[in-house]
PDB file of C-alpha atoms in Angstrom:
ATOM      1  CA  UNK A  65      26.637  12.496  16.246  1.00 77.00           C
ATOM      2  CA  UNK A  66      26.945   8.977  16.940  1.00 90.00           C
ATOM      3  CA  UNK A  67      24.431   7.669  14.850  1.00 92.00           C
ATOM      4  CA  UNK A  68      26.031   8.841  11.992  1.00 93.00           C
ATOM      5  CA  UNK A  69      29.022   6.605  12.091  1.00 94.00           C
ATOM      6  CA  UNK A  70      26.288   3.714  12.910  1.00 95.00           C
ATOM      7  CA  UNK A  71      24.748   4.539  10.059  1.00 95.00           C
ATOM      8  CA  UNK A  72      28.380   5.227   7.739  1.00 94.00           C
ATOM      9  CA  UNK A  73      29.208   1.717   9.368  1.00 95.00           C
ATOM     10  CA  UNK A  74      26.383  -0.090   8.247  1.00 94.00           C
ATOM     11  CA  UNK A  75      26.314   1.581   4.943  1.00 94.00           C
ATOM     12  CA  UNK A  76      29.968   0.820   4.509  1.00 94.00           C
ATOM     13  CA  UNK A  77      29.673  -2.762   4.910  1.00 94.00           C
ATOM     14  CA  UNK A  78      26.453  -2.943   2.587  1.00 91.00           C
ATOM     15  CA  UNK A  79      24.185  -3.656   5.291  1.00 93.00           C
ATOM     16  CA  UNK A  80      22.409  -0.087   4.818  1.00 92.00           C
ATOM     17  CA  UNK A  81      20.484   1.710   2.153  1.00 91.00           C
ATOM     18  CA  UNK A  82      18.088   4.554   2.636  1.00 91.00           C
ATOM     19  CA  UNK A  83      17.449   8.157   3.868  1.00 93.00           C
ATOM     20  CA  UNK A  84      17.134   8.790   7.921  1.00 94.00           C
ATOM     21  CA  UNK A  85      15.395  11.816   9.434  1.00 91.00           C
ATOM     22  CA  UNK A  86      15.430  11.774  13.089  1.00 93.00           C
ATOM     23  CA  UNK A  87      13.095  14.689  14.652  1.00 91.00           C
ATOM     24  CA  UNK A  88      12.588  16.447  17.991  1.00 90.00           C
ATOM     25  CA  UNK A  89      10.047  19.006  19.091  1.00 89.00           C
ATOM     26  CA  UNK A  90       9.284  19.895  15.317  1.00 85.00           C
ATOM     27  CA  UNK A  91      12.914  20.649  14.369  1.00 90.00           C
ATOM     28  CA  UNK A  92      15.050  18.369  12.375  1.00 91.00           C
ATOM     29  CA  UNK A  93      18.031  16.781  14.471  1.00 93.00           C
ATOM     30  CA  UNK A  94      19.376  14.504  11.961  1.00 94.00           C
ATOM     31  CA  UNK A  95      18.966  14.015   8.452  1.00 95.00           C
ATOM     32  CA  UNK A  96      21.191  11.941   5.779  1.00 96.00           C
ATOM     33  CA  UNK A  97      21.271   9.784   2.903  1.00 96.00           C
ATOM     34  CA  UNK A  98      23.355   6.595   2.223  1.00 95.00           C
ATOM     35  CA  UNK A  99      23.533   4.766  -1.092  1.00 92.00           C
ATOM     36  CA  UNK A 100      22.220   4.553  -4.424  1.00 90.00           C
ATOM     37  CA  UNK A 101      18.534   4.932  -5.645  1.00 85.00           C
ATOM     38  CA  UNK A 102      18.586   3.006  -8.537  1.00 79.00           C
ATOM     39  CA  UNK A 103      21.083  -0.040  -8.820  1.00 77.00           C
ATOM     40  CA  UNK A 104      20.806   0.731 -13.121  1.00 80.00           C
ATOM     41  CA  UNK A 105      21.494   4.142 -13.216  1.00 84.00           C
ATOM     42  CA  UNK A 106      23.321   4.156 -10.243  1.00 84.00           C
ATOM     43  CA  UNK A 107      22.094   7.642  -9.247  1.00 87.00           C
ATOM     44  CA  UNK A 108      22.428   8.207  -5.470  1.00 92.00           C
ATOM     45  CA  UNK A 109      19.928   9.360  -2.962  1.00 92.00           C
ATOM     46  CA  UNK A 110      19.357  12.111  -1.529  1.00 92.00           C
ATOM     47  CA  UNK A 111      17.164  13.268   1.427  1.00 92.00           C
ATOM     48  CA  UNK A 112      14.265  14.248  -1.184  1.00 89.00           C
ATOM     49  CA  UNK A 113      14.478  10.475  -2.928  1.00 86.00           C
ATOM     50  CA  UNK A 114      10.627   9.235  -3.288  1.00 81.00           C
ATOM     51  CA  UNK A 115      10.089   5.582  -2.314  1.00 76.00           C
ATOM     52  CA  UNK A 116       7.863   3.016  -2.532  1.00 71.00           C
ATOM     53  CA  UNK A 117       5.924   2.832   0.688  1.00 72.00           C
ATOM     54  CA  UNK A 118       4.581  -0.759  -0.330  1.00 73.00           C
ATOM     55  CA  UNK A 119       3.532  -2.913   2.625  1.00 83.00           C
ATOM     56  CA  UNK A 120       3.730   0.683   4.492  1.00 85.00           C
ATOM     57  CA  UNK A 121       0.854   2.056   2.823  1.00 85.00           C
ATOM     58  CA  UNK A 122      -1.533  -0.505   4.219  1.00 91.00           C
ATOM     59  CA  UNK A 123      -2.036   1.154   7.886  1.00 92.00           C
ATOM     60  CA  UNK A 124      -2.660   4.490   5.922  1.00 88.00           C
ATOM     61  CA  UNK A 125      -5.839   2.886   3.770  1.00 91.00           C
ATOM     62  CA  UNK A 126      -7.234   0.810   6.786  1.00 94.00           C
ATOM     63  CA  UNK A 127      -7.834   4.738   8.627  1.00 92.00           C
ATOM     64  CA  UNK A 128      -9.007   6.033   5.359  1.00 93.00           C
ATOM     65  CA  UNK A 129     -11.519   3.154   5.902  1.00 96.00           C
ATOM     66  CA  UNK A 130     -12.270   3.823   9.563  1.00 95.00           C
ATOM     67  CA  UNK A 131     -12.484   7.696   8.233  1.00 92.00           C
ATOM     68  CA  UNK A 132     -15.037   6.947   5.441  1.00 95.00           C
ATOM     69  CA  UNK A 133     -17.279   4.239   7.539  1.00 96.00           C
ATOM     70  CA  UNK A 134     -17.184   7.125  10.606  1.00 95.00           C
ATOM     71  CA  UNK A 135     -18.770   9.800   8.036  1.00 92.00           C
ATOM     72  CA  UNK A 136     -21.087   6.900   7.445  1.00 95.00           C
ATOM     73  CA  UNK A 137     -20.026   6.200   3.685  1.00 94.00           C
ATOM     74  CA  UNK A 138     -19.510   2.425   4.060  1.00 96.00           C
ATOM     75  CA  UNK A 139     -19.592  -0.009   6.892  1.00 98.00           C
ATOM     76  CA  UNK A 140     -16.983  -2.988   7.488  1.00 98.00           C
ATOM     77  CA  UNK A 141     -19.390  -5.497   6.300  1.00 98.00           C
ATOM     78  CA  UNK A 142     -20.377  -4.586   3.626  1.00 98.00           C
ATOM     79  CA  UNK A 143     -19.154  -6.513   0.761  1.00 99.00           C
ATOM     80  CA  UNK A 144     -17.128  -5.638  -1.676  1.00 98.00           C
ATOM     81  CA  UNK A 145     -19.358  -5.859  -4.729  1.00 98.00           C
ATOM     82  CA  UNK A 146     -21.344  -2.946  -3.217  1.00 98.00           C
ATOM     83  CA  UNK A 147     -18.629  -0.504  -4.269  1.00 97.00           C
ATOM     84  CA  UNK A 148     -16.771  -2.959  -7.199  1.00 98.00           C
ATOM     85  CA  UNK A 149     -19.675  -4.192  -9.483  1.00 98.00           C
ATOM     86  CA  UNK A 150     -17.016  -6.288 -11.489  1.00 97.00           C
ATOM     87  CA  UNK A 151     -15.358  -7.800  -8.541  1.00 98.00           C
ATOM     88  CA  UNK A 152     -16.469 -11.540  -8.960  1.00 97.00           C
ATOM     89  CA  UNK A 153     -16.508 -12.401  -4.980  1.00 98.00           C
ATOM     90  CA  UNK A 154     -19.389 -11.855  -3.765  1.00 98.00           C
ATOM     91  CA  UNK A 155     -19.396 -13.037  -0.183  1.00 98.00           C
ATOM     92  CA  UNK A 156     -16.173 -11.076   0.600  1.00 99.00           C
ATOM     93  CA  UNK A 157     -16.611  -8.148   2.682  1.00 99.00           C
ATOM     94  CA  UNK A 158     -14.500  -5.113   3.727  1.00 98.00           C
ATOM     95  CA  UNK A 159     -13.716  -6.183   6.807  1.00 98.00           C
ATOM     96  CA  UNK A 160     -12.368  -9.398   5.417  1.00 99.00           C
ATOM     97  CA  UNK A 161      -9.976  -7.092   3.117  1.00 98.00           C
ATOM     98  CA  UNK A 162      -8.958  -5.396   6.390  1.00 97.00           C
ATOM     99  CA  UNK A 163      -8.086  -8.155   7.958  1.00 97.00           C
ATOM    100  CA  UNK A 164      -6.336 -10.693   5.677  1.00 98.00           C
ATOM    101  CA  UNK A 165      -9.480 -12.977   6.022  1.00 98.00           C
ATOM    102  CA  UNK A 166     -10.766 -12.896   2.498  1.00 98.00           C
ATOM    103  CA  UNK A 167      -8.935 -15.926   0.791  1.00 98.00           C
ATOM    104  CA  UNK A 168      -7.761 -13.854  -2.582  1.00 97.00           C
ATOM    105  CA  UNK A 169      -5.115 -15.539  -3.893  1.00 95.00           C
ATOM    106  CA  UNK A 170      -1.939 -13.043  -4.430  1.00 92.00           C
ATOM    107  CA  UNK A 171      -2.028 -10.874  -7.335  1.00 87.00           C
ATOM    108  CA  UNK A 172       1.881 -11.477  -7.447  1.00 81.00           C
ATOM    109  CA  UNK A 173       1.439 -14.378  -9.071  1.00 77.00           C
ATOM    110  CA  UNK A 174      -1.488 -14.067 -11.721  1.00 77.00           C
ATOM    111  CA  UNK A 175       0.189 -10.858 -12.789  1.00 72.00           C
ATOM    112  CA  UNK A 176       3.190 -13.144 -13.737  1.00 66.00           C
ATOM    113  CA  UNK A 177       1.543 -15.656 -15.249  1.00 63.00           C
ATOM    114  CA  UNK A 178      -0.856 -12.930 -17.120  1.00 62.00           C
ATOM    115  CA  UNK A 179       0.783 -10.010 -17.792  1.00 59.00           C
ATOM    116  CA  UNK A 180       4.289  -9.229 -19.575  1.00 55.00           C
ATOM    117  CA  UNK A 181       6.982  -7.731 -17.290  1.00 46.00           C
ATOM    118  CA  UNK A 182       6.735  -4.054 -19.025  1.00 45.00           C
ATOM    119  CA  UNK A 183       3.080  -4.655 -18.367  1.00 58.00           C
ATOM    120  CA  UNK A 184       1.564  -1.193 -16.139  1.00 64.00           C
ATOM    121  CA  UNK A 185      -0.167  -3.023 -13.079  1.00 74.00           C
ATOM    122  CA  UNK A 186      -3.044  -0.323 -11.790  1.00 83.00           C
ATOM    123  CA  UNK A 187      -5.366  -1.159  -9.300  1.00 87.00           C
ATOM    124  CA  UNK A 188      -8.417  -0.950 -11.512  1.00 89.00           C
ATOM    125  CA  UNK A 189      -6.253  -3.205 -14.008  1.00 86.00           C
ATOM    126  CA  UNK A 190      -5.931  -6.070 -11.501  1.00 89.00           C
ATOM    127  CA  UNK A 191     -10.007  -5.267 -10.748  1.00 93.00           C
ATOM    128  CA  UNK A 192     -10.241  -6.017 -14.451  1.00 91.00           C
ATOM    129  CA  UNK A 193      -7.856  -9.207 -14.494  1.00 89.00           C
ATOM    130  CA  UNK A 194      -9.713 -10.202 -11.515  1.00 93.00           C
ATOM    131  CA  UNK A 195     -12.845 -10.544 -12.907  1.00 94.00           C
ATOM    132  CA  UNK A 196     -11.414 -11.967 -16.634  1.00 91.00           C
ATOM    133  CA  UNK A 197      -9.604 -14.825 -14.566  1.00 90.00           C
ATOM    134  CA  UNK A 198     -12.312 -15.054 -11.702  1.00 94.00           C
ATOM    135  CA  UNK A 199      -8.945 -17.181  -9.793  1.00 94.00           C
ATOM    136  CA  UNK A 200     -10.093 -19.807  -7.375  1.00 96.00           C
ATOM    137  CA  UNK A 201     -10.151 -18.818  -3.607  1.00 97.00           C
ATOM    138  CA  UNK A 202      -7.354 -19.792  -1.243  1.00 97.00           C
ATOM    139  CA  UNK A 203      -9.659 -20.482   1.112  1.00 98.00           C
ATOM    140  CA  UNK A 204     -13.560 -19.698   2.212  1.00 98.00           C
ATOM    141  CA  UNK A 205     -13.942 -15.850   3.563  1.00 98.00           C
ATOM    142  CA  UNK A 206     -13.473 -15.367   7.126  1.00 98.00           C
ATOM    143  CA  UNK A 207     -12.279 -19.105   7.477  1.00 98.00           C
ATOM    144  CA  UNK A 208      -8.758 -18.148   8.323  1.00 98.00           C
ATOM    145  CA  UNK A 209      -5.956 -15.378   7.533  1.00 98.00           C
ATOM    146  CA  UNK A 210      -3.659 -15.147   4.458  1.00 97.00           C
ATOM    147  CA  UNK A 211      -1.512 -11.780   4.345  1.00 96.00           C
ATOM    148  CA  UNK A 212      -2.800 -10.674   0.832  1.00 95.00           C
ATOM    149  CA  UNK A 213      -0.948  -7.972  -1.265  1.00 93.00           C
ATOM    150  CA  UNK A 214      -4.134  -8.390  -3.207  1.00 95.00           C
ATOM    151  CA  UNK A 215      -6.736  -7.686  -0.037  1.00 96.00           C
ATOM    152  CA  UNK A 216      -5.260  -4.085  -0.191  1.00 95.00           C
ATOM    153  CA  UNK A 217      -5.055  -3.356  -3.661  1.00 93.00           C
ATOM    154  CA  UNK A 218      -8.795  -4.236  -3.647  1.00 96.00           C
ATOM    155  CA  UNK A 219      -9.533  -2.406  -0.533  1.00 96.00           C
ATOM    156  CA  UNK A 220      -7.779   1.220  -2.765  1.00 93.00           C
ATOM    157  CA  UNK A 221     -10.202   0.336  -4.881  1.00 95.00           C
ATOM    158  CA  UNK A 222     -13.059   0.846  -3.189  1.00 96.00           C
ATOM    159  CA  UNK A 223     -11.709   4.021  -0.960  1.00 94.00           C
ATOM    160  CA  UNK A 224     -10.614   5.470  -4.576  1.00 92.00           C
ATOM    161  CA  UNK A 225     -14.741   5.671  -4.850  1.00 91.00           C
ATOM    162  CA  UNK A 226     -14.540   8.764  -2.191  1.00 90.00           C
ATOM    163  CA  UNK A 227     -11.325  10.105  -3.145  1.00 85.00           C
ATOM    164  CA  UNK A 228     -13.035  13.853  -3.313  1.00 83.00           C
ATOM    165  CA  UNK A 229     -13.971  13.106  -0.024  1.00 81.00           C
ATOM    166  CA  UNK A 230     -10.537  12.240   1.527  1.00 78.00           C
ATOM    167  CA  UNK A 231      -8.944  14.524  -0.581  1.00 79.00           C
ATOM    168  CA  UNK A 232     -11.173  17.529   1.183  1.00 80.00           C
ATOM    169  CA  UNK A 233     -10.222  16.266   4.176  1.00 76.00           C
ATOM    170  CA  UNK A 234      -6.935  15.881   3.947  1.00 73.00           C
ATOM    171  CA  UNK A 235      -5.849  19.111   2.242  1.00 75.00           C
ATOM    172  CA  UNK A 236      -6.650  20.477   5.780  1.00 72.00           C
ATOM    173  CA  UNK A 237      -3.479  18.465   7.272  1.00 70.00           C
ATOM    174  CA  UNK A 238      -0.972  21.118   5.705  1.00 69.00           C
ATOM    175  CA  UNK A 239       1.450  18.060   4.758  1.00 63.00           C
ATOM    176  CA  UNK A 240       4.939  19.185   3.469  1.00 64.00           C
ATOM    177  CA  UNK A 241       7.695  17.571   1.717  1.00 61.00           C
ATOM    178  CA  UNK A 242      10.464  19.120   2.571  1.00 58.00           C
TER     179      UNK A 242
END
């Protein structure tokens, strides 16, 4: 198959690491790994290696959000503090979250200057340093757009307040990892 010795090529030449899983009509057509998983160990992947979805993950809660305000659970405007008691913004809204607008400054950096590398970040843990710090705003809410590792970690937040919900309904989606 010629995207395997792409792929080989590319991985060869250290311009490729990762799995591939190409898919047609609900059979698997291609499906390889190529490289290590972790650089210290230097354990390989495999087709089953987890990753970090990171920046991936963002288009996944933003429908959990359209989900939840469609069964009428929250609305886009509605600000954050509804849901997050402790979360010392109070004019920034869900919709702002959703769409970069809030003016949170990146958690990448208070974590750094807060926190010890060994440190366990977890969303409710950067709610908490949130409201210990209360960090100025990059800029007003709504006034302009920021991507904002932080706007999403905020936004889990407040859709892990319905997670029976969303886990009822998506149980029914018969996911598999295969």
């Amino acid at each position: 198959m010629r995207i395997d010795s792409v792929l080989t090529y590319l991985y060869e030449r250290q311009l490729f690491n990762g799995t591939v899983l190409i898919g047609s009509k609900s059979k698997e057509v291609y499906k390889k790994a190529f490289g290590i998983s972790d650089s210290r160990s230097g354990a390989m992947l495999s087709t089953t290696s987890p990753f970090n979805l990171a920046s991936v993950s963002k288009q996944f809660y933003t429908m959990m959000v359209m989900m939840l305000r469609e069964q009428g659970k929250l609305n886009y405007d509605d600000h954050v503090q509804k849901y997050l008691p402790i979360f010392p913004y109070p004019d920034i809204t869900i919709r702002q979250l959703m769409n970069q607008t809030s003016g949170l400054p990146e958690y990448f950096d208070l974590v750094d200057f807060h926190r010890g590398l060994l440190d366990t970040l977890t969303n409710q843990s950067l709610l908490e340093l949130l409201a210990q710090m209360k960090p100025s705003l990059e800029f007003k809410p709504g006034e302009k757009w920021q991507y904002c590792n932080t706007n999403y970690t905020t936004l889990a937040s407040v859709i892990e307040k319905y997670r029976v919900f969303l886990l009822t309904v998506f149980s029914s989606f018969t996911l598999q990892n295969r």
